[in-house]
Tab-separated table of C-alpha atoms in Angstrom:
chain	number	residue	atom	x	y	z
T	1	MET	CA	3.997	0.455	-42.964
T	2	ILE	CA	3.732	-2.031	-40.105
T	3	SER	CA	0.334	-3.498	-39.202
T	4	CYS	CA	-1.983	-2.376	-36.376
T	5	ARG	CA	-1.494	-5.819	-34.830
T	6	LYS	CA	2.260	-5.303	-34.650
T	7	VAL	CA	1.729	-1.899	-33.043
T	8	LYS	CA	-0.412	-3.542	-30.377
T	9	ARG	CA	2.246	-6.160	-29.782
T	10	TRP	CA	4.843	-3.436	-29.180
T	11	MET	CA	2.457	-1.139	-27.334
T	12	ILE	CA	3.634	-1.688	-23.754
T	13	ASP	CA	7.280	-1.151	-24.671
T	14	TYR	CA	6.280	1.900	-26.695
T	15	LEU	CA	4.249	3.348	-23.804
T	16	GLU	CA	7.008	2.667	-21.310
T	17	GLY	CA	9.783	3.951	-23.544
T	18	THR	CA	11.553	0.595	-23.644
T	19	LEU	CA	11.050	-0.068	-27.349
T	20	ALA	CA	14.236	-0.158	-29.448
T	21	GLU	CA	14.801	2.986	-31.504
T	22	LYS	CA	14.381	1.172	-34.829
T	23	GLU	CA	10.946	-0.196	-33.842
T	24	LYS	CA	9.927	3.099	-32.265
T	25	VAL	CA	10.456	4.864	-35.589
T	26	LEU	CA	8.204	2.288	-37.266
T	27	VAL	CA	5.472	2.748	-34.641
T	28	ASP	CA	5.687	6.552	-34.893
T	29	GLU	CA	5.386	6.277	-38.647
T	30	HIS	CA	2.323	4.043	-38.273
T	31	LEU	CA	0.704	6.376	-35.739
T	32	SER	CA	1.132	9.349	-38.046
T	33	LYS	CA	-0.989	7.554	-40.637
T	34	CYS	CA	-3.452	5.512	-38.556
T	35	SER	CA	-5.802	7.690	-36.520
T	36	GLN	CA	-7.369	4.691	-34.752
T	37	CYS	CA	-4.060	3.497	-33.323
T	38	ALA	CA	-3.004	7.069	-32.559
T	39	GLN	CA	-6.179	7.559	-30.544
T	40	GLU	CA	-5.634	4.257	-28.762
T	41	VAL	CA	-2.122	5.308	-27.775
T	42	GLU	CA	-3.348	8.696	-26.586
T	43	VAL	CA	-5.992	7.117	-24.342
T	44	LEU	CA	-3.569	4.515	-22.963
T	45	VAL	CA	-0.971	7.185	-22.202
T	46	LYS	CA	-3.657	9.100	-20.300
T	47	THR	CA	-4.683	5.893	-18.499
T	48	GLN	CA	-1.069	5.265	-17.538
T	49	LYS	CA	-0.706	8.787	-16.153
T	50	LEU	CA	-4.026	8.537	-14.362
T	51	VAL	CA	-3.307	5.266	-12.584
T	52	ARG	CA	0.028	6.606	-11.395
T	53	LEU	CA	-1.975	9.185	-9.449
T	54	LYS	CA	-3.313	6.447	-7.219
T	55	ALA	CA	-2.489	7.747	-3.779
T	56	ARG	CA	-1.511	5.556	-0.890
T	57	LYS	CA	-2.937	6.169	2.543
T	58	GLU	CA	0.123	6.321	4.757
T	59	MET	CA	-0.185	4.459	8.022
T	60	PRO	CA	0.611	6.405	11.234
T	61	GLU	CA	3.979	5.903	12.926
T	62	GLY	CA	2.247	4.196	15.875
T	63	PHE	CA	1.166	1.433	13.533
T	64	TRP	CA	4.774	0.698	12.561
T	65	ALA	CA	5.945	0.774	16.159
T	66	HIS	CA	3.685	-2.211	16.862
T	67	TYR	CA	4.390	-4.098	13.649
T	68	LEU	CA	7.514	-6.000	14.733
T	69	PRO	CA	6.351	-6.822	18.310
T	70	ARG	CA	3.109	-8.133	16.827
T	71	LEU	CA	5.006	-10.251	14.319
T	72	ARG	CA	7.270	-11.660	17.036
T	73	ARG	CA	4.190	-12.572	19.081
T	74	ARG	CA	2.732	-14.380	16.100
T	75	LEU	CA	5.977	-16.266	15.563
T	76	GLU	CA	5.920	-17.378	19.182
T	77	GLU	CA	2.208	-18.187	19.233
T	78	LYS	CA	2.269	-20.278	16.099
T	79	PRO	CA	4.470	-23.247	16.997
T	80	LEU	CA	6.661	-24.735	14.326
T	81	SER	CA	5.294	-27.841	12.750
T	82	ARG	CA	7.419	-30.944	13.361
T	83	LEU	CA	9.134	-30.622	10.008
T	84	GLU	CA	9.807	-26.908	10.010
T	85	TRP	CA	13.284	-25.552	10.346
T	86	ARG	CA	14.635	-23.512	13.208
T	87	PRO	CA	17.337	-20.959	12.480
T	88	VAL	CA	20.008	-23.022	14.177
T	89	PRO	CA	21.736	-25.224	11.587
T	90	THR	CA	22.959	-27.851	14.024
T	91	LEU	CA	19.514	-28.259	15.511
T	92	ALA	CA	17.970	-28.472	12.040
T	93	LEU	CA	20.489	-31.102	11.037
T	94	ALA	CA	19.907	-33.125	14.172
T	95	THR	CA	16.125	-32.900	13.814
T	96	ALA	CA	16.219	-33.869	10.164
T	97	THR	CA	18.576	-36.762	10.727
T	98	ALA	CA	16.498	-38.067	13.618
T	99	LEU	CA	13.422	-37.833	11.433
T	100	VAL	CA	15.045	-39.785	8.605
T	101	LEU	CA	16.124	-42.503	10.987
T	102	LEU	CA	12.641	-42.696	12.395
T	103	VAL	CA	10.963	-42.801	9.007
T	104	VAL	CA	13.378	-45.321	7.595
T	105	THR	CA	13.186	-47.529	10.659
T	106	VAL	CA	9.400	-47.516	10.575
T	107	ASN	CA	9.419	-48.264	6.876
T	108	LEU	CA	11.812	-51.146	7.223
T	109	PHE	CA	8.986	-53.057	8.754
T	110	ARG	CA	5.965	-51.668	6.984
T	111	THR	CA	7.007	-51.296	3.358
T	112	PRO	CA	7.329	-54.757	1.931
T	113	SER	CA	7.816	-53.396	-1.584
T	114	LEU	CA	11.184	-51.973	-0.549
T	115	ASN	CA	12.183	-55.219	1.139
T	116	LEU	CA	14.733	-53.586	3.409
T	117	GLU	CA	14.203	-55.842	6.411
T	118	SER	CA	17.292	-57.855	5.765
T	119	LEU	CA	19.661	-54.896	5.919
T	120	PRO	CA	21.800	-54.357	8.975
T	121	ARG	CA	20.357	-51.271	10.646
T	122	LYS	CA	23.740	-49.669	11.211
T	123	VAL	CA	24.572	-49.875	7.501
T	124	LEU	CA	21.262	-48.404	6.480
T	125	VAL	CA	21.598	-45.509	8.912
T	126	ARG	CA	25.077	-44.750	7.627
T	127	GLU	CA	23.884	-44.723	4.035
T	128	VAL	CA	20.898	-42.515	4.751
T	129	VAL	CA	22.998	-39.959	6.553
T	130	ALA	CA	25.721	-40.030	3.892
T	131	SER	CA	23.272	-39.512	1.057
T	132	ASN	CA	21.361	-36.831	2.891
T	133	SER	CA	22.550	-33.883	0.822
T	134	GLU	CA	19.175	-32.226	0.424
T	135	LEU	CA	17.813	-31.488	3.866
T	136	ASP	CA	15.051	-29.481	2.221
T	137	TYR	CA	13.144	-32.689	1.759
T	138	PHE	CA	12.324	-32.625	5.416
T	139	ILE	CA	10.699	-29.258	5.237
T	140	ALA	CA	8.191	-30.445	2.691
T	141	ASP	CA	5.945	-32.465	4.934
T	142	SER	CA	3.824	-33.458	1.973
T	143	PHE	CA	6.144	-36.349	1.120
T	144	GLU	CA	5.143	-39.871	1.887
T	145	PRO	CA	7.702	-41.800	3.960
T	146	GLU	CA	8.329	-44.078	0.966
T	147	GLU	CA	9.107	-41.052	-1.173
T	148	ILE	CA	11.569	-39.772	1.395
T	149	VAL	CA	13.368	-43.088	1.397
T	150	GLN	CA	13.420	-43.123	-2.396
T	151	ALA	CA	14.628	-39.537	-2.504
T	152	LEU	CA	17.392	-39.951	0.012
T	153	ILE	CA	18.885	-43.169	-1.171
T	154	PRO	CA	20.163	-43.110	-4.758
T	155	GLN	CA	18.378	-45.713	-6.878
T	156	GLU	CA	21.611	-47.519	-7.649
T	157	MET	CA	22.412	-47.853	-3.986
T	158	LEU	CA	18.849	-48.845	-3.179
T	159	ASN	CA	19.089	-51.636	-5.750
T	160	SER	CA	22.324	-52.842	-4.202
T	161	LEU	CA	20.794	-52.716	-0.744
T	162	MET	CA	17.773	-54.638	-1.914
T	163	ARG	CA	19.947	-57.312	-3.512
T	164	GLY	CA	20.929	-58.321	-0.014
T	165	GLY	CA	23.605	-55.920	1.077
T	166	GLU	CA	26.521	-57.874	-0.403
T	167	MET	CA	28.449	-54.674	-0.894
T	168	TYR	CA	28.663	-54.221	2.860
T	169	GLU	CA	29.933	-57.616	3.694
T	170	THR	CA	33.452	-56.380	3.467
T	171	LEU	CA	32.822	-53.405	5.798
H	1	MET	CA	32.592	-10.592	-4.043
H	2	VAL	CA	31.301	-8.159	-1.451
H	3	LYS	CA	27.957	-9.237	-0.043
H	4	ASP	CA	25.222	-6.659	0.197
H	5	GLU	CA	23.660	-5.662	3.477
H	6	ASP	CA	20.676	-7.991	3.081
H	7	ALA	CA	22.840	-11.003	2.285
H	8	LEU	CA	24.893	-10.346	5.409
H	9	LEU	CA	21.738	-10.091	7.520
H	10	VAL	CA	20.437	-13.322	6.008
H	11	ASP	CA	23.749	-15.057	6.805
H	12	ARG	CA	23.642	-13.815	10.385
H	13	PHE	CA	20.046	-14.990	10.765
H	14	LYS	CA	20.881	-18.386	9.314
H	15	LYS	CA	23.556	-18.678	11.998
H	16	GLY	CA	20.875	-18.151	14.615
H	17	GLU	CA	20.987	-14.416	15.239
H	18	GLU	CA	17.333	-13.416	15.702
H	19	LYS	CA	18.235	-9.722	15.740
H	20	ALA	CA	19.272	-9.972	12.097
H	21	PHE	CA	15.762	-11.083	11.164
H	22	ASN	CA	14.321	-8.138	13.096
H	23	GLU	CA	16.544	-5.837	11.052
H	24	LEU	CA	15.208	-7.331	7.818
H	25	VAL	CA	11.629	-6.864	9.027
H	26	LYS	CA	12.237	-3.245	9.994
H	27	LYS	CA	13.836	-2.588	6.641
H	28	TYR	CA	11.050	-4.096	4.548
H	29	MET	CA	7.878	-3.979	6.643
H	30	LYS	CA	6.519	-0.828	4.999
H	31	ARG	CA	7.167	-2.000	1.457
H	32	ILE	CA	5.717	-5.441	2.118
H	33	TYR	CA	2.713	-4.042	3.939
H	34	TYR	CA	1.940	-1.526	1.177
H	35	LEU	CA	2.438	-4.178	-1.487
H	36	ALA	CA	-0.099	-6.391	0.303
H	37	TYR	CA	-2.392	-3.399	0.684
H	38	SER	CA	-2.147	-2.535	-3.023
H	39	LEU	CA	-3.127	-6.093	-3.849
H	40	THR	CA	-5.923	-6.546	-1.313
H	41	ASN	CA	-7.107	-2.978	-0.781
H	42	ASN	CA	-7.870	-3.792	2.819
H	43	HIS	CA	-5.747	-2.752	5.797
H	44	ALA	CA	-6.659	-5.707	8.030
H	45	ASP	CA	-5.826	-8.173	5.233
H	46	ALA	CA	-2.631	-6.277	4.401
H	47	LEU	CA	-1.463	-6.505	8.013
H	48	ASP	CA	-2.319	-10.172	8.293
H	49	LEU	CA	-0.904	-11.235	4.916
H	50	SER	CA	2.259	-9.139	5.135
H	51	GLN	CA	3.001	-10.723	8.504
H	52	GLU	CA	2.253	-14.156	7.034
H	53	ALA	CA	4.892	-13.370	4.403
H	54	PHE	CA	7.489	-12.539	7.050
H	55	ILE	CA	6.573	-15.666	9.023
H	56	LYS	CA	7.014	-17.756	5.882
H	57	ALA	CA	10.342	-16.073	5.166
H	58	TYR	CA	11.445	-16.711	8.768
H	59	ARG	CA	10.627	-20.386	8.522
H	60	SER	CA	12.068	-21.026	5.102
H	61	ILE	CA	15.108	-18.762	5.102
H	62	HIS	CA	17.315	-21.849	4.751
H	63	ARG	CA	15.797	-22.326	1.283
H	64	PHE	CA	16.938	-18.895	0.216
H	65	ARG	CA	20.135	-19.552	-1.701
H	66	GLY	CA	20.824	-15.971	-2.726
H	67	ARG	CA	20.203	-16.541	-6.425
H	68	SER	CA	17.908	-13.517	-6.380
H	69	SER	CA	18.056	-10.575	-4.015
H	70	PHE	CA	16.421	-11.082	-0.625
H	71	TYR	CA	13.792	-8.503	-1.320
H	72	THR	CA	12.827	-10.112	-4.663
H	73	TRP	CA	12.409	-13.376	-2.760
H	74	LEU	CA	10.349	-11.662	-0.068
H	75	TYR	CA	8.210	-9.951	-2.725
H	76	ARG	CA	7.637	-13.341	-4.358
H	77	ILE	CA	6.432	-14.827	-1.069
H	78	THR	CA	4.169	-11.830	-0.435
H	79	VAL	CA	2.658	-11.817	-3.918
H	80	ASN	CA	2.014	-15.574	-3.750
H	81	ILE	CA	0.304	-15.277	-0.368
H	82	CYS	CA	-1.809	-12.336	-1.575
H	83	LEU	CA	-2.707	-14.030	-4.874
H	84	ASN	CA	-3.846	-17.139	-3.020
H	85	HIS	CA	-5.909	-14.924	-0.737
H	86	LEU	CA	-7.439	-13.074	-3.711
H	87	LYS	CA	-8.254	-16.336	-5.462
H	88	ARG	CA	-9.944	-17.682	-2.326
H	89	GLU	CA	-11.910	-14.460	-1.972
H	90	ALA	CA	-12.891	-14.476	-5.647
H	91	ARG	CA	-14.221	-17.996	-5.257
H	92	LYS	CA	-16.328	-16.860	-2.314
H	93	LYS	CA	-18.061	-14.137	-4.283
H	94	GLU	CA	-18.385	-13.712	-8.002
H	95	VAL	CA	-16.872	-10.376	-9.011
H	96	SER	CA	-18.016	-8.635	-12.119
H	97	PHE	CA	-15.018	-7.407	-14.071
H	98	ASP	CA	-17.115	-5.555	-16.619
H	99	GLU	CA	-18.658	-2.938	-14.440
H	100	ARG	CA	-18.015	0.510	-15.873
H	101	ILE	CA	-17.344	3.363	-13.497
H	102	GLU	CA	-19.489	6.363	-14.256
H	103	VAL	CA	-17.673	9.569	-13.482
H	104	ALA	CA	-18.101	13.253	-13.880
H	105	GLN	CA	-15.530	14.853	-16.149
H	106	VAL	CA	-12.418	15.814	-14.218
H	107	ASP	CA	-9.587	17.686	-15.876
H	108	TRP	CA	-7.043	15.689	-13.936
H	109	TRP	CA	-4.332	16.028	-16.560
H	110	ILE	CA	-4.449	19.831	-16.181
H	111	ASN	CA	-3.899	19.696	-12.457
H	112	PRO	CA	-2.546	16.330	-11.322
H	113	LYS	CA	-1.902	17.569	-7.783
H	114	LYS	CA	-5.547	18.477	-7.377
H	115	ALA	CA	-6.540	15.156	-8.914
H	116	LEU	CA	-4.384	13.377	-6.358
H	117	GLU	CA	-6.472	14.960	-3.627
H	118	ASN	CA	-9.740	14.250	-5.433
H	119	LYS	CA	-11.546	11.727	-3.260
H	120	GLU	CA	-13.861	10.533	-5.979
H	121	LEU	CA	-11.009	9.943	-8.402
H	122	GLN	CA	-9.096	7.998	-5.755
H	123	GLU	CA	-12.136	5.883	-4.988
H	124	ASN	CA	-12.678	5.142	-8.661
H	125	LEU	CA	-9.025	4.256	-9.198
H	126	THR	CA	-9.172	1.906	-6.209
H	127	LYS	CA	-12.357	0.334	-7.507
H	128	ALA	CA	-11.004	-0.058	-11.048
H	129	ILE	CA	-7.677	-1.545	-9.972
H	130	GLY	CA	-9.441	-3.737	-7.419
H	131	SER	CA	-11.596	-5.260	-10.133
H	132	LEU	CA	-8.660	-6.586	-12.172
H	133	PRO	CA	-8.165	-10.367	-12.189
H	134	PRO	CA	-5.508	-11.407	-9.600
H	135	GLN	CA	-2.603	-12.001	-12.003
H	136	GLN	CA	-3.158	-8.727	-13.884
H	137	LYS	CA	-3.562	-6.891	-10.613
H	138	ALA	CA	-0.259	-8.301	-9.356
H	139	VAL	CA	1.613	-7.329	-12.530
H	140	PHE	CA	-0.013	-3.910	-12.595
H	141	THR	CA	0.730	-3.238	-8.903
H	142	LEU	CA	4.358	-4.282	-9.167
H	143	ARG	CA	4.877	-2.150	-12.269
H	144	TYR	CA	2.843	0.988	-11.706
H	145	LEU	CA	2.584	1.232	-7.944
H	146	GLU	CA	5.903	-0.351	-6.954
H	147	GLY	CA	7.842	0.754	-10.024
H	148	LEU	CA	9.664	-2.550	-10.573
H	149	PRO	CA	11.210	-3.362	-13.962
H	150	HIS	CA	9.622	-6.046	-16.163
H	151	LYS	CA	12.476	-8.475	-15.562
H	152	GLU	CA	12.112	-8.320	-11.800
H	153	ILE	CA	8.343	-8.719	-11.999
H	154	ALA	CA	8.851	-11.818	-14.148
H	155	SER	CA	11.238	-13.191	-11.540
H	156	ILE	CA	8.810	-12.483	-8.681
H	157	LEU	CA	5.854	-14.037	-10.457
H	158	GLY	CA	7.813	-16.889	-12.018
H	159	CYS	CA	6.714	-16.077	-15.563
H	160	SER	CA	8.292	-14.715	-18.737
H	161	ILE	CA	8.872	-11.021	-19.489
H	162	GLY	CA	6.527	-11.417	-22.475
H	163	ASN	CA	3.842	-12.661	-20.107
H	164	VAL	CA	4.377	-9.648	-17.844
H	165	LYS	CA	3.979	-7.281	-20.806
H	166	ALA	CA	0.872	-9.065	-22.057
H	167	ASN	CA	-0.720	-8.860	-18.587
H	168	LEU	CA	0.202	-5.195	-18.321
H	169	PHE	CA	-1.350	-4.422	-21.682
H	170	GLN	CA	-4.564	-6.260	-20.783
H	171	ALA	CA	-4.693	-4.534	-17.393
H	172	LEU	CA	-4.228	-1.111	-18.980
H	173	GLN	CA	-6.937	-1.800	-21.535
H	174	LYS	CA	-9.359	-2.896	-18.819
H	175	LEU	CA	-8.560	0.156	-16.718
H	176	ARG	CA	-8.953	2.389	-19.741
H	177	ASN	CA	-12.454	0.969	-20.297
H	178	LYS	CA	-13.405	1.327	-16.661
H	179	LEU	CA	-12.046	4.841	-16.389
H	180	LYS	CA	-13.446	6.019	-19.700
H	181	GLY	CA	-14.953	9.119	-18.121
H	182	TYR	CA	-11.471	10.311	-17.186
H	183	VAL	CA	-9.429	9.386	-20.199
H	184	GLU	CA	-11.790	9.926	-23.115
H	185	GLY	CA	-13.810	12.811	-24.361
């Protein structure tokens, strides 16, 4: 006979009828011999049935008629934060790209650890845009500008850029 | 592959068609509102939080890649918003989870329809469910009040199916203790 502990482990599946037939037979066998577990199952089955009787107070139709207009008002009232997306892909792309350029440009001159000052601006812009495959980064306004730069420019490329931009001399 | 109705609406909205978002709201507002109500047990909070969920969905629709169904994604947003709200509320006031509900004997299993109309029973069920810890309440609500399968609940809550079952079992045991007057004797 299986243990009481095992019965407890299988209890939810047993109560919900999702226990495999083989295990169900073992639980039934256990319950026929263990009055404590049988009583536990009986009470839990009753609890299950009881909680399903929880009624829901239906809201009147008038409430639903105002739901969408109210939501639209809230959407209009609460302006988008500077990094949030608008449902127009081209606008989102333009906003995100402009933001990257701004952040990178600012950081060129205030992040000595990255040492990007020596890079031609045009080259840097091109690389940032080309490596910008995850626009989602711009939604998460919790990133520090340095993190955005690190995230957008692959480390290998960043290393090359920091070595002095030799790779672009031929461009 | 043929896209379902929701996926088509999401695509249209992503292309800038506001009407498509309105359609999604109309389709799901009742379910989302009642889900928020089941979790908060307060109509003002349910209205506010369900609308917060739609606002969040509106603003982050581009992040929805269609790996799950739209409504699973929307449920996930709603549950997260409600759980955060419940956690904030719980921090504000200490809630005793051990309070036992004293009830008069009601033969609810003989006449479930009558029990459904029994005001006292409904109040006690609300009180008992409301006293569950947030995670157990979420699992319980999604399973017993929304009727979602374990797998979908796991996906909404970002946990394993085993975790869902364990939370359900604990929730049922707590409810059984609180509703002793109804289920024992």
